[in-house]
Coordinates of C-alpha atoms (C1' of nucleotides) in Angstrom, one line a residue:
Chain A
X1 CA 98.4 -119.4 -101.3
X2 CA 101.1 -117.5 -99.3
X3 CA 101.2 -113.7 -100.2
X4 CA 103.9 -111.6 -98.5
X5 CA 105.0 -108.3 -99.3
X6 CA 107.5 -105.7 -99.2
X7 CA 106.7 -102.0 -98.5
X8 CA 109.5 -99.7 -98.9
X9 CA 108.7 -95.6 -98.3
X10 CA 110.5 -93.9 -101.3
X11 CA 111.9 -91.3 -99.2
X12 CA 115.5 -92.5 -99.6
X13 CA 117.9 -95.0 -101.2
X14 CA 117.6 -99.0 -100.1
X15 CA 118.7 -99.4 -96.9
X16 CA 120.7 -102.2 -95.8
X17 CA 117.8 -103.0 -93.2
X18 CA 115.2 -102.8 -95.6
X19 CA 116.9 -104.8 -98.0
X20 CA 117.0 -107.9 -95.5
X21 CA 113.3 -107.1 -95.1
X22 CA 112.7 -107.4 -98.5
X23 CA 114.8 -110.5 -98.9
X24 CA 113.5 -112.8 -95.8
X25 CA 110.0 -111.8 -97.7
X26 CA 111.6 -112.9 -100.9
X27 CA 112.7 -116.2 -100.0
X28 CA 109.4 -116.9 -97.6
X29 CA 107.8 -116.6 -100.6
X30 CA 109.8 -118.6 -103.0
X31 CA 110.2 -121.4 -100.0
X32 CA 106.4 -121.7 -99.9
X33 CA 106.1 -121.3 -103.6
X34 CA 103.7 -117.8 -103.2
X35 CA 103.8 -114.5 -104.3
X36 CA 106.1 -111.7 -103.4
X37 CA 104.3 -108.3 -104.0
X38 CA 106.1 -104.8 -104.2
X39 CA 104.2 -101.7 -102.4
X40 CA 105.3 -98.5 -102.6
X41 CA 104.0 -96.6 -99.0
X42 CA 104.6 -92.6 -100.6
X43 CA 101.9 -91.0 -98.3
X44 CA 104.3 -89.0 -96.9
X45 CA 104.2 -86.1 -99.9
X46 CA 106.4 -83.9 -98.6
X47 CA 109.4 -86.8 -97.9
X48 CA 108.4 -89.4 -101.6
X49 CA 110.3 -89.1 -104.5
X50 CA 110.2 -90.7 -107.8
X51 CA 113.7 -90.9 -108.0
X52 CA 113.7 -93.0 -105.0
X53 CA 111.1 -95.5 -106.0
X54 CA 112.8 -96.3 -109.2
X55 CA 116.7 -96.0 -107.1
X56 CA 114.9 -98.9 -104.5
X57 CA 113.4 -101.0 -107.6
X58 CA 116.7 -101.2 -109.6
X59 CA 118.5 -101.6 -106.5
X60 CA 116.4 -104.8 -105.6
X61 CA 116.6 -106.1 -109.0
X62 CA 120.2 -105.6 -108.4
X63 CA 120.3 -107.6 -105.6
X64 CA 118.3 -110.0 -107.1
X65 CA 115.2 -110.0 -105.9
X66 CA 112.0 -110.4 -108.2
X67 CA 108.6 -109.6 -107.1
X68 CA 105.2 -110.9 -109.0
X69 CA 103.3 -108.0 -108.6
X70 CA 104.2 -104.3 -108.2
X71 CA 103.7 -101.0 -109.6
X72 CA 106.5 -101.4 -112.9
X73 CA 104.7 -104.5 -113.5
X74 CA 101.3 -104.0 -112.7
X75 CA 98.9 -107.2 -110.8
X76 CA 95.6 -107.8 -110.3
X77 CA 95.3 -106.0 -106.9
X78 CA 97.0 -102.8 -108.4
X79 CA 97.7 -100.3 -108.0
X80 CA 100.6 -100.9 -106.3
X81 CA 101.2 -97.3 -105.0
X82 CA 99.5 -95.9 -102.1
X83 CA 99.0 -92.3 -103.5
X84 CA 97.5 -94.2 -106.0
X85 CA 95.3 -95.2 -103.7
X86 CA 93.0 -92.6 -101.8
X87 CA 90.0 -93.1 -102.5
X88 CA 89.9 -96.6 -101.3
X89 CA 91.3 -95.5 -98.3
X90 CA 88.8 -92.7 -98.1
X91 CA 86.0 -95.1 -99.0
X92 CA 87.1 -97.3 -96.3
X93 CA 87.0 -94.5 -93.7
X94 CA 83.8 -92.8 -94.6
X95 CA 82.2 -96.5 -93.8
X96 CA 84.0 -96.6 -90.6
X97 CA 82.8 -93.2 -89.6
X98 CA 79.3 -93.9 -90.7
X99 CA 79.5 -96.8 -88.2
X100 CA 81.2 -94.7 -85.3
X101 CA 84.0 -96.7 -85.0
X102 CA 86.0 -93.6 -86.1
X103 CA 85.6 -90.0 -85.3
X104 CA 86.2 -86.4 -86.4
X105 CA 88.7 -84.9 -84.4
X106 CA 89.0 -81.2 -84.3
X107 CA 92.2 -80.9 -82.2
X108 CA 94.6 -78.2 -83.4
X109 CA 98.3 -78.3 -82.9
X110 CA 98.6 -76.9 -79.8
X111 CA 95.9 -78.3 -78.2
X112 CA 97.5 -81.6 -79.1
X113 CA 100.9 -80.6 -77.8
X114 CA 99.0 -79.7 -74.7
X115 CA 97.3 -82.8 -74.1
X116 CA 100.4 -85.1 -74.7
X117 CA 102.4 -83.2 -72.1
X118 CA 99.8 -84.1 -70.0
X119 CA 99.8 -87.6 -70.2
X120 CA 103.3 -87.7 -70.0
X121 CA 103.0 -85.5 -66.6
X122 CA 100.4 -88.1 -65.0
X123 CA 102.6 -91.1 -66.2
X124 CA 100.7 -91.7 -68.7
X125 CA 102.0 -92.4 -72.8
X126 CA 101.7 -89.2 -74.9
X127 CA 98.7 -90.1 -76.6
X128 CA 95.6 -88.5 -77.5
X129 CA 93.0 -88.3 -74.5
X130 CA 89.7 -88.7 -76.8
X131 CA 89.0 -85.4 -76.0
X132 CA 86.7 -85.0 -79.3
X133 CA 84.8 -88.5 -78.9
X134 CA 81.7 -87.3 -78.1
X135 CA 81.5 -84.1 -79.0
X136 CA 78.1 -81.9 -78.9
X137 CA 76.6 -81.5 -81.7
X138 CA 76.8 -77.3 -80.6
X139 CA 80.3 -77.9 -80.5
X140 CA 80.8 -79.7 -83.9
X141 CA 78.9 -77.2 -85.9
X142 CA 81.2 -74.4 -84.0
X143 CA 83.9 -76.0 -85.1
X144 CA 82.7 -76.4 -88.7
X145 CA 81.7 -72.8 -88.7
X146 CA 85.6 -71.8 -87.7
X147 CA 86.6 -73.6 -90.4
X148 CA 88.9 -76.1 -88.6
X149 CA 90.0 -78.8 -90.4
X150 CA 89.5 -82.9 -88.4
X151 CA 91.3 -85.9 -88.6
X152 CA 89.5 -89.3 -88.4
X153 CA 90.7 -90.9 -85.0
X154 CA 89.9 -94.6 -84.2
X155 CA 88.0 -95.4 -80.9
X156 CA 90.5 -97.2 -79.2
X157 CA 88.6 -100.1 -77.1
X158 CA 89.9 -100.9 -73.8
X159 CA 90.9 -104.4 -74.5
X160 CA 94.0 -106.6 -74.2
X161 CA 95.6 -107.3 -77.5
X162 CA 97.0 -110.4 -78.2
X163 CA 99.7 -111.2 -81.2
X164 CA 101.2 -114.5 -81.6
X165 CA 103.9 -114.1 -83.5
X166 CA 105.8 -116.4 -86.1
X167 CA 109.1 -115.5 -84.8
X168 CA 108.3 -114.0 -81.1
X169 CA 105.6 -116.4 -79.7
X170 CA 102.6 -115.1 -78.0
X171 CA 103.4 -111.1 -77.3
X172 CA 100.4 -109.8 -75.1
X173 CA 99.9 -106.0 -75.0
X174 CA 98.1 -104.8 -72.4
X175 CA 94.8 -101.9 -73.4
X176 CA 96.0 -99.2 -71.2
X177 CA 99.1 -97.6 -73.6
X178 CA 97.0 -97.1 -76.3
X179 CA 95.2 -94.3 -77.0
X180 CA 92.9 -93.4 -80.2
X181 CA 94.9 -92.4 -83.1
X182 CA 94.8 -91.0 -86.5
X183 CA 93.8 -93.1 -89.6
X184 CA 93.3 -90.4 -92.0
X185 CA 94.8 -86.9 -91.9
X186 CA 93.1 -83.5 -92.3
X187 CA 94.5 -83.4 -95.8
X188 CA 92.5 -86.7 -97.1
X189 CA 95.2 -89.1 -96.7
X190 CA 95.9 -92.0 -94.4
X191 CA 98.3 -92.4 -92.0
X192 CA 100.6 -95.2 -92.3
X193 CA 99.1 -97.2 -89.9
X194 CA 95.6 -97.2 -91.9
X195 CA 96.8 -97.8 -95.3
X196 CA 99.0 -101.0 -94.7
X197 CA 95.9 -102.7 -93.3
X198 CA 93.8 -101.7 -96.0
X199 CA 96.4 -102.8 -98.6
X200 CA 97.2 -105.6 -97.2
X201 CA 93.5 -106.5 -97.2
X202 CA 92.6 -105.4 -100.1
X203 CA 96.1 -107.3 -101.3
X204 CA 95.3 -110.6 -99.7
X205 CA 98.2 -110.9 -97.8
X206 CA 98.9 -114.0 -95.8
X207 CA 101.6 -113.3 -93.9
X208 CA 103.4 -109.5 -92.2
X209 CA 107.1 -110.1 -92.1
X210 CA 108.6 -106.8 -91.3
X211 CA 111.2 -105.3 -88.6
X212 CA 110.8 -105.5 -84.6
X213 CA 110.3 -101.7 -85.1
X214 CA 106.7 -102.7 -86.7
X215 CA 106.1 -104.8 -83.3
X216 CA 104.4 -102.0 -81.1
X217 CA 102.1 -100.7 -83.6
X218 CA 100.8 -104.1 -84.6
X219 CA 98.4 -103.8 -81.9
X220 CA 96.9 -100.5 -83.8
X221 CA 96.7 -103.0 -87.1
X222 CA 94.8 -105.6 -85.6
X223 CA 92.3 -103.3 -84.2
X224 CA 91.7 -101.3 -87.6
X225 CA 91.9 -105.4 -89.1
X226 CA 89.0 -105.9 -86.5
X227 CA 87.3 -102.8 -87.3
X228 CA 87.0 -103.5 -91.1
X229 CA 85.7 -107.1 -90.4
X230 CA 89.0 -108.6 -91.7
X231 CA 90.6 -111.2 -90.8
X232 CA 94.4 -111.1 -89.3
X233 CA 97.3 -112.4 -91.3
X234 CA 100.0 -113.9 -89.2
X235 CA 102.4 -111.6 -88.3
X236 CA 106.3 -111.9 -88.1
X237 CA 108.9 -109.4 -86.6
X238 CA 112.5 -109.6 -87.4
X239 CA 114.9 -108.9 -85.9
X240 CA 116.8 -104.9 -86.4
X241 CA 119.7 -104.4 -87.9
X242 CA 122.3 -102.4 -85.9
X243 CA 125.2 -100.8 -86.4
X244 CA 128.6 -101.7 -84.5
X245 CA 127.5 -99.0 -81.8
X246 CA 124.6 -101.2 -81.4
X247 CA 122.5 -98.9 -82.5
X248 CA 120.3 -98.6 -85.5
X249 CA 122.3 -98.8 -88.6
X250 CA 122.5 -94.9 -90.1
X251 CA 124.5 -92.6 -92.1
X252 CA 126.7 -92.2 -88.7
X253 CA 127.7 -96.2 -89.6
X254 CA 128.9 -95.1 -93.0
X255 CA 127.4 -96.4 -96.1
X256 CA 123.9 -97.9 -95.3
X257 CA 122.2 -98.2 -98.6
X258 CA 122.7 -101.1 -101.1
X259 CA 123.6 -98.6 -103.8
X260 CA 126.5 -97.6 -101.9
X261 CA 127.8 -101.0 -101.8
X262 CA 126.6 -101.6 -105.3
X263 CA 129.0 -98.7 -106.6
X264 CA 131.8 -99.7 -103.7
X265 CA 132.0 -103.1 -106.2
X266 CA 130.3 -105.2 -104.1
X267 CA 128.9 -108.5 -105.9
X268 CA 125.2 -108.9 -105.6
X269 CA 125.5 -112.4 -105.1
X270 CA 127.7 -111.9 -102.2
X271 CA 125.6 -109.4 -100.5
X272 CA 122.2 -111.5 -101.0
X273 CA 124.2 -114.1 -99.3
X274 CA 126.0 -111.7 -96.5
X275 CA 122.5 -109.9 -95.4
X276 CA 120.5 -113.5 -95.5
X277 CA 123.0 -114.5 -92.8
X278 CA 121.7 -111.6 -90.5
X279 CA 119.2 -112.9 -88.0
X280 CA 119.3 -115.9 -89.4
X281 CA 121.1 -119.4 -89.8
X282 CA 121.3 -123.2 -90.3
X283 CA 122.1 -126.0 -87.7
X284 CA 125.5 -126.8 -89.8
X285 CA 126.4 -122.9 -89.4
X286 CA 126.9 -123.0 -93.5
X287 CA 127.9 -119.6 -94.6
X288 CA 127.9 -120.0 -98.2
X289 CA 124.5 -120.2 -100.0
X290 CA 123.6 -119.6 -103.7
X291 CA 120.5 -117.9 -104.0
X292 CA 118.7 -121.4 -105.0
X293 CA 120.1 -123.2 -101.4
X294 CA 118.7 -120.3 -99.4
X295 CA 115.0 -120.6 -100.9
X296 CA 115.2 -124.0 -99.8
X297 CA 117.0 -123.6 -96.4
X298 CA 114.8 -120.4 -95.2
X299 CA 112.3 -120.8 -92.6
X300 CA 111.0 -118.3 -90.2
X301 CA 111.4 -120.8 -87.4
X302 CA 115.3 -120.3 -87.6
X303 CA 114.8 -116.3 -87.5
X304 CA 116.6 -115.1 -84.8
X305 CA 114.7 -112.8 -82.3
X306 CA 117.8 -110.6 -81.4
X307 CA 119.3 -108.3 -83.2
X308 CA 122.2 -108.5 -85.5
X309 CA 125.4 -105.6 -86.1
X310 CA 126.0 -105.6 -89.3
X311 CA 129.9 -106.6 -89.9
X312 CA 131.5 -104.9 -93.2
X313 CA 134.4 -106.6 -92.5
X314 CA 132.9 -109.7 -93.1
X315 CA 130.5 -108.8 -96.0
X316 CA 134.0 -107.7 -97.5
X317 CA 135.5 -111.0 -96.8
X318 CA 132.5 -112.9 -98.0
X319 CA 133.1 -110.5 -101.4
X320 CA 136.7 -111.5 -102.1
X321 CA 135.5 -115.1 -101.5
X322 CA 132.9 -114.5 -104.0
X323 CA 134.8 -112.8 -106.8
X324 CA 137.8 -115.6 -106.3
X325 CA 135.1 -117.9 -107.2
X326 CA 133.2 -116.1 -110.1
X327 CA 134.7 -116.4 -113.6
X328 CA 137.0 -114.6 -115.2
X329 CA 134.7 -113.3 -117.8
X330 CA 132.1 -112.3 -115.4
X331 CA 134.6 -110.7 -113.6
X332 CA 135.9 -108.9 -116.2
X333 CA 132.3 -107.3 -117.5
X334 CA 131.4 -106.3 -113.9
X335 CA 135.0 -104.9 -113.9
X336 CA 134.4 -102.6 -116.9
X337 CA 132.6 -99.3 -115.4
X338 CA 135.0 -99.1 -112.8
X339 CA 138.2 -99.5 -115.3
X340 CA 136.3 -96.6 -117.6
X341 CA 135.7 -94.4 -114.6
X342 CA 139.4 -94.5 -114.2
X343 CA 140.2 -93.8 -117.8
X344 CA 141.9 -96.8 -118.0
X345 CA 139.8 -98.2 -120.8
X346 CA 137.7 -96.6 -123.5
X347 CA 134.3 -97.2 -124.7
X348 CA 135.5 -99.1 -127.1
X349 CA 137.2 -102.1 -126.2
X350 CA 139.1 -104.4 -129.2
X351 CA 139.3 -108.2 -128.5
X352 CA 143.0 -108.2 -127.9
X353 CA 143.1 -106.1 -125.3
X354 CA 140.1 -107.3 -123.7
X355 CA 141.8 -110.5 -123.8
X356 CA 144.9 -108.7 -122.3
X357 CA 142.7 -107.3 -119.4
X358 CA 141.5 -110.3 -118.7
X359 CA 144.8 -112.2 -118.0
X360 CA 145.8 -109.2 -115.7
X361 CA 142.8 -109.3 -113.8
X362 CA 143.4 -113.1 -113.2
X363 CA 146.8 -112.5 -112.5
X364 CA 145.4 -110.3 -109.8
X365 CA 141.8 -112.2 -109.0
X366 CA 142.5 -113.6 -105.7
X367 CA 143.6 -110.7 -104.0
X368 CA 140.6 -108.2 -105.5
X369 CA 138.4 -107.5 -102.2
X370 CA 136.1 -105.3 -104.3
X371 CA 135.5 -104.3 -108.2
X372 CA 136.5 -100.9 -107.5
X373 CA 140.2 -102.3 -106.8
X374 CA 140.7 -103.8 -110.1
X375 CA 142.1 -100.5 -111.9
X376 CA 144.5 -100.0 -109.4
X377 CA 145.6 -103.2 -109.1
X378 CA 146.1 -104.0 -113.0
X379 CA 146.9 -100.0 -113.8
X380 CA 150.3 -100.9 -114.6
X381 CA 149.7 -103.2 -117.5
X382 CA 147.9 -100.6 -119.2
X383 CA 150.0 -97.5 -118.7
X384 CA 153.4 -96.7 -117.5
X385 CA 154.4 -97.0 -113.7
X386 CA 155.1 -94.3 -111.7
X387 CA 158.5 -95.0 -109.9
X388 CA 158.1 -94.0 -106.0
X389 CA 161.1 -91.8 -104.5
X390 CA 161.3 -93.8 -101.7
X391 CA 161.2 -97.5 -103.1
X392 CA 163.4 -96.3 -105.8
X393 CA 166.1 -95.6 -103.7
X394 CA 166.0 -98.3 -101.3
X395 CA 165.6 -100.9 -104.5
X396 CA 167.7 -98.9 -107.5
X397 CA 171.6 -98.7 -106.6
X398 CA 174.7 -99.3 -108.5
X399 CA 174.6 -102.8 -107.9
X400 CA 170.9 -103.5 -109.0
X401 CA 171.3 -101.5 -111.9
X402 CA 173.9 -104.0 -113.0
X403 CA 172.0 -106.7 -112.4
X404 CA 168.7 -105.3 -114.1
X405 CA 171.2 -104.7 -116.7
X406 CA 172.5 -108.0 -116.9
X407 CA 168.4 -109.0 -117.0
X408 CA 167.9 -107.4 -119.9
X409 CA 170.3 -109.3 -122.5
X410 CA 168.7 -112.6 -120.8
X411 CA 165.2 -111.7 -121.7
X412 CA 166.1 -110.2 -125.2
X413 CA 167.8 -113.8 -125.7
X414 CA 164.4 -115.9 -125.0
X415 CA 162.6 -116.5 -127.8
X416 CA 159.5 -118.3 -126.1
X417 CA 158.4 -115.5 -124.1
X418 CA 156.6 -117.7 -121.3
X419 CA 157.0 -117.2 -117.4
X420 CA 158.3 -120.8 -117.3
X421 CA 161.3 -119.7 -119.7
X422 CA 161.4 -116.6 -118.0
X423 CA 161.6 -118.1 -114.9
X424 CA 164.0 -120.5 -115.8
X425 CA 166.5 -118.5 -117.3
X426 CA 166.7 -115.8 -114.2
X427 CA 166.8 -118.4 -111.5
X428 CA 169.9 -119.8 -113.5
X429 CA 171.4 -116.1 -113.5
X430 CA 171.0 -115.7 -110.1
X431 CA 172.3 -119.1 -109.3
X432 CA 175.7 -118.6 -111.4
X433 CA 176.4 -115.3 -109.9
X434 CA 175.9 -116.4 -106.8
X435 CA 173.1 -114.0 -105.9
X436 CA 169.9 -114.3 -103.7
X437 CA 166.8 -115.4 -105.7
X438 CA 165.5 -111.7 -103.4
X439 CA 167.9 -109.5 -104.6
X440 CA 167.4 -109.7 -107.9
X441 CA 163.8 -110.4 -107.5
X442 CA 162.4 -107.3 -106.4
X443 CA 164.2 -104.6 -108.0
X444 CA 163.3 -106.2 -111.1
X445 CA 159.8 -106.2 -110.0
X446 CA 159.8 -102.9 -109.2
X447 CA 161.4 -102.0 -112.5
X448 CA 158.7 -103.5 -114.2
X449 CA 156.0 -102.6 -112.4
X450 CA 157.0 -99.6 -110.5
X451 CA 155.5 -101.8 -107.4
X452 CA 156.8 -103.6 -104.4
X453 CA 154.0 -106.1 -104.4
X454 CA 151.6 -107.5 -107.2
X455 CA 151.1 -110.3 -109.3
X456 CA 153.4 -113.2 -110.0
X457 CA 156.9 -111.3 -111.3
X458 CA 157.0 -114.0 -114.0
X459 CA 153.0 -114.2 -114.5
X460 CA 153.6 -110.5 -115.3
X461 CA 156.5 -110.1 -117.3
X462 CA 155.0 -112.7 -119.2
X463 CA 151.6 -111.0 -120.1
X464 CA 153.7 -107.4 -120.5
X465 CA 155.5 -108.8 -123.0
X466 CA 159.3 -109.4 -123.8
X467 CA 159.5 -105.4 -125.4
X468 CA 157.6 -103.3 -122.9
X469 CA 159.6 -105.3 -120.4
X470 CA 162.7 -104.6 -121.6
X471 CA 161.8 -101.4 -122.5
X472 CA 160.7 -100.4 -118.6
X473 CA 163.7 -102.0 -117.5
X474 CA 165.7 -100.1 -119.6
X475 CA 164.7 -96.7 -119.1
X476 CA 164.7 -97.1 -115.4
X477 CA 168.5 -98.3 -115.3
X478 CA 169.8 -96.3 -118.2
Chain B
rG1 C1' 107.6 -91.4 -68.2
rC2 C1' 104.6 -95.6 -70.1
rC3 C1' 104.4 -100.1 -73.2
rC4 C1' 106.9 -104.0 -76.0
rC5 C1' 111.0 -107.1 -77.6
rC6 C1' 115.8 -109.2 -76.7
rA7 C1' 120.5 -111.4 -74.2
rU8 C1' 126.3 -117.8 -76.4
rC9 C1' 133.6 -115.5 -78.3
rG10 C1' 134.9 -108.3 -80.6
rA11 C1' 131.0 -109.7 -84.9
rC12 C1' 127.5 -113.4 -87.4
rU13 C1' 125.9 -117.9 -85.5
rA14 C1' 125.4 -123.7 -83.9
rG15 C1' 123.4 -125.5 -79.5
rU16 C1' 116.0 -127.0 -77.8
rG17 C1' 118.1 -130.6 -69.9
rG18 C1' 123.1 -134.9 -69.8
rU19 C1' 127.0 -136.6 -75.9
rC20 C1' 129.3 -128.8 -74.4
rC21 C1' 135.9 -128.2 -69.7
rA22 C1' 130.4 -125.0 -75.7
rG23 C1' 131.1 -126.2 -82.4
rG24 C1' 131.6 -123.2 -87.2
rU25 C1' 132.5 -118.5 -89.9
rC26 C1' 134.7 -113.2 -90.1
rA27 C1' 138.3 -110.4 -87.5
rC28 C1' 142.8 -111.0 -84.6
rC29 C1' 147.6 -113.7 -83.4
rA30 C1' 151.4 -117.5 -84.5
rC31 C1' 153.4 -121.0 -87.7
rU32 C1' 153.6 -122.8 -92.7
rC33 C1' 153.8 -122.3 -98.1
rU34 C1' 156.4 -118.4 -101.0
rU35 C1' 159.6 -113.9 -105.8
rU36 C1' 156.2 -109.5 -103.1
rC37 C1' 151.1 -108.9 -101.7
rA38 C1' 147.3 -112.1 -101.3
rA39 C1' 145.1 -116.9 -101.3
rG40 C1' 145.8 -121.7 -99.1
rG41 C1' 147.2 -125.1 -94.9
rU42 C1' 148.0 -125.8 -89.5
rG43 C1' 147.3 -124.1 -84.7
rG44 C1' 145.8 -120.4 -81.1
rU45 C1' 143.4 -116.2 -78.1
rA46 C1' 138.4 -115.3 -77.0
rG47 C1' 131.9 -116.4 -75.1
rC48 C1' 126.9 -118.9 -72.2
rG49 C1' 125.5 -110.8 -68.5
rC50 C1' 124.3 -111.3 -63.0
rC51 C1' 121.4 -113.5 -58.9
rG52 C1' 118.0 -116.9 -57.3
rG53 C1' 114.8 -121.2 -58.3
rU54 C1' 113.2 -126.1 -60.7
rU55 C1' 116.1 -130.7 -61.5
rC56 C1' 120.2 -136.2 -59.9
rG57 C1' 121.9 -132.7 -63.8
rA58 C1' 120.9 -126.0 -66.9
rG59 C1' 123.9 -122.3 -72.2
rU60 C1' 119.3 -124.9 -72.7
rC61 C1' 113.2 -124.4 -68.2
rC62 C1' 111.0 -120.4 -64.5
rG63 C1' 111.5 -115.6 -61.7
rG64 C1' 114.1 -111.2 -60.7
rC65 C1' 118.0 -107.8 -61.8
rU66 C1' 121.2 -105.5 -65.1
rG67 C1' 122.2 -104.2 -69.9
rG68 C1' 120.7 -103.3 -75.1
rG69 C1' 117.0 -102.3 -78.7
rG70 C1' 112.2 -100.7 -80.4
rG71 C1' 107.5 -98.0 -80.0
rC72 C1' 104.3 -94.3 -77.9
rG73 C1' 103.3 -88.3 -84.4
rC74 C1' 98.2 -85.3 -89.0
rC75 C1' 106.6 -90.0 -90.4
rA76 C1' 106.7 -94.6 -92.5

RNA sequence: GCCCCCAUCGACUAGUGGUCCAGGUCACCACUCUUUCAAGGUGGUAGCGCCGGUUCGAGUCCGGCUGGGGGCGCCA
C-alpha cells in the first residue's frame, strides 16, 4: 500500500512551492490508490503558529486537496503533529545513545563557530569535526559539573551514500562532506532531520516526494533510517519552483502564498490545474485537466528534473479560461464576498436582484480575468455611473446630445424592451439619418454606462431596463 | 570553500538516435470578426547554452566547459 505524505512547517502561509508539493503527493496517491497523510513539522517553537497550521489546512482544502490522515482528523499512526511527539523521538534517541551510535555533544556556541570556520579555512564543509566523540570520562563529568547543556550528534560513518532516486536516477554522494550532526537539541527536541525519519517510520511511508532542496540532506536520512534498523522508502525530489529571476519563488516575486491568490479571486480549480503543470506534463502537451484526468495522467516518471518559473501571467490566463467555462451560478456564489467587500451588495440578497446580478455578470463573464474584477466590471448596473471629464467631453457635444435625445423618444416608444428590439429600432435611426452606426453608438454607451467599453450596449440597456435607461440618458443630456 | 542537482522559444512543456529545416500552450505581433473591451478565428516572431567525442546519422548517448539552482545550522 502506497503511503506518501505532506509535511508543511506552520511557520507561514501555503506557499506556492509547497502547494505543488503537497499536490504531486496528492495525486501519487490517488494514482496508486494509497494514502495521503498530513504532518505538521512545528519543532521549531519559536517560528510555529497555530494560526498557520489551520491558514495551510483550509488553504489545501481550498485547493482541493484531501488527505486520509492528519491531525484535524486524526489516524491510526497519530498524532499527526511533531510537538506532539517528543517522547517518541526521545525514546528513539535514548536507544541510539545506549547503542553509541549517537553521542552527547558538549560544544557551546562559540566553540562551534570556531570549529566551522575551520573547516571552511582547510577546504573543508563547515561541519562539525567530532570533537566530543570520544570524550574522557574526566572530561564528561567536568562538563556535567559546569552545567553545560549536550546535544545528541550522530556518528557519521565514512561511507559512500547511494540514493536512487524516482525522478533523478542513481545520485551517489560521496562520505567525505558530511560530518556528524545533531538529531536532538539541548532543549529535548529533534532536529528536523531526526523527526521526519522517525515519522515517516513510525508512519509507514512508502514513498518521500519532496523538493530538490530535500536532495542533500537525504544522505543524513538514510543514515539515521540505517541506524534505527529501518528500511528506506524510495525517495523522489522535484523539481523547485522559481521565481522569474530564477531564483527561489519569495515575497520579492510578489504574492507567493495560495491565500494570496485565493483572496486575488483565483479559482481553485484553475490553480490545481496551473501548479500541476509545473515540473510536469503529458506527451500530447494537454494543458487542461480536471482534477479527476490528472489522478489518472500523474506519474513521477514524467516529473521534470529542472526547475520551473512560475508564470502569473499564465496562471491568470488559465483563470479567465476557467471562469468562461464555469457556470453562471457558480460564478455568481464565488462572486458574492468580493461584490459585499465593495458594498455593492448587502448581506441579504432578494431573488430578483440576485437574478439581476447574475445576467450582468454574464453579460460581463468572458472578459472577468479574476473574481475580484466582477464589482467593477458590473458596478454600473447596480449604482449610478460616474461620468469622466475627459470622456465626457470628447463623447457629450451639441450634436450627440441631440442624438441621445432623439434616443430617448425611440426607447420610451418600445414596448418589448428586448436588445433585439432595441437594437433594431436604433440601427433604423441611424440608418435614416444618415449617421454612422459609431457615432451614435458610443456616446450612448457612455450615457448609459458612464464607460467607453463594457458589455454588449444592447445586452445592457436591455438588463438596465427601459426607465433607468432613459432616466441616465436623460439627466446626462438635459 | 566543499558537496549535490539541472540545462529545448521570454515562460510552461512535447520530443527517449533518423519521421524535427523541432510540435503544443501562455505572453508578444499582425490580420480577421465587431457597437467598445474582451472572447473567438487565421497567421507570425522566437528555442535545442558552448566545445569535443561516439555514430552512416545527435535536441536525443558520453566527456568537458559555461551558466543556473540547491545543500553544508541546536531552521524546516
Amino acid at each position: 500500500m502506497v503511503r506518501v505524505r505532506f509535511a508543511p512547517s506552520p511557520t507561514g502561509f501555503l506557499h506556492i512551492g509547497n502547494a505543488r508539493t503537497a499536490l504531486f503527493n496528492y495525486l501519487f496517491a490517488r494514482k496508486n490508490k494509497g494514502k495521503f497523510i498530513l504532518r505538521i513539522e512545528d519543532t521549531d517553537k519559536e517560528r510555529s503558529k497555530k494560526e498557520y497550521e489551520e491558514a495551510i489546512i483550509e488553504d489545501l482544502k481550498w485547493i482541493g486537496i484531501e488527505w486520509d490522515e492528519g491531525p484535524d482528523i486524526g489516524g491510526e499512526y497519530g498524532p499527526y503533529r511533531q510537538s506532539e511527539r517528543i517522547d517518541i523521538y526521545k525514546e528513539f534517541a535514548e536507544k541510539l545513545l545506549k547503542e553509541g551510535i549517537v553521542y552527547k555533544c558538549y560544544c557551546t556556541k562559540e566553540e562551534l563557530e570556531k570549529t566551522r570556520e575551520d573547516a571552511q579555512k582547510k577546504g573543508l564543509p563547515p561541519g562539525y569535526d567530532g570533537k566530543c566523540r570520544n570524550l574522557t570520562k574526566e572530561k564528561i563529568s567536568q562538563y556535567e559539573k559546569e552545567g553545560r547543556s549536550f546535544v545528541l550528534r550522530l556518528k557519521v560513518p565514512e561511507e559512500k551514500i547511494e540514493i536512487n532516486d524516482l525522478i533523478r536516477g542513481k545520485v551517489i554522494f560521496e562520505g567525505e562532506n558530511l560530518t556528524d550532526f545533531v538529531i536532538m537539541k539541548s532543549d529535548g527536541v529533534p532536529t528536523f532531520n531526526f523527526a521526519v525519519v522517525i515519522d515517516d517510520y513510525l508512519m509507514k511511508i512508502t514513498h518521500v516526494i519532496r523538493g530538490e532542496d530535500h536532495l542533500s540532506n537525504t544522505p543524513k536520512h538514510i543514515l539515521i533510517f540505517k541506524a534505527i534498523g529501518a528500511k528506506l522508502p524510495f525517495f523522489a525530489h522535484m523539481s523547485m519552483t522559481l521565481g522569474p529571476d530564477r531564483t527561489r519563488l519569495s515575497k520579492r516575486h510578489g504574492a507567493t502564498s495560495v491565500r494570496a491568490y485565493r483572496e486575488e479571486g483565483y479559482l481553485p480549480e484553475a490553480f490545481f490545474n496551473y501548479i500541476s503543470l509545473l515540473g510536469w506534463g503529458t506527451t500530447e502537451s494537454k494543458e487542461i485537466f480536471t482534477k479527476e484526468e490528472l489522478i489518472e495522467e500523474f506519474s513521477l516518471e514524467r516529473c521534470h528534473k529542472a526547475s520551473a518559473i512560475f508564470d502569473k501571467e499564465k496562471l491568470l490566463w488559465m483563470n479567465s479560461y476557467y471562469i468562461r467555462k464555469t457556470e453562471l451560478d457558480k460564478i455568481y456564489q464565488l462572486s458574492i464576498p468580493f461584490l459585499k467587500k465593495e458594498n455593492l451588495i448587502e448581506d441579504m440578497v432578494d431573488k430578483e436582484k440576485e437574478e439581476y446580478i447574475k445576467r450582468a455578470i454574464s453579460l460581463e463573464q468572458e472578459k472577468i480575468k479574476t473574481l475580484k474584477e466582477v464589482p467593477f466590471l458590473i458596478e454600473f448596473f447596480l449604482k449610478e455611473p460616474e461620468y469622466e471629464k475627459e470622456n465626457y467631453e470628447k463623447l457629450i457635444n451639441y450634436g450627440t446630445k441631440k442624438i441621445l435625445g432623439e434616443i430617448v423618444s425611440i426607447l420610451e416608444n418600445i414596448d418589448n424592451f428586448k436588445k433585439e428590439d432595441i437594437e433594431k429600432k436604433i440601427r433604423d435611426y441611424c440608418r435614416e439619418k444618415g449617421l454612422k452606426t459609431s457615432d451614435v453608438f458610443h456616446p450612448l454607451r457612455f450615457a448609459v454606462s458612464g464607460r467607453t467599453k463594457g458589455p454588449d450596449l444592447f445586452g445592457m440597456i436591455e438588463l438596465l431596463g427601459k426607465e433607468k435607461t432613459v432616466e441616465r440618458i436623460k439627466k446626462l443630456v438635459i
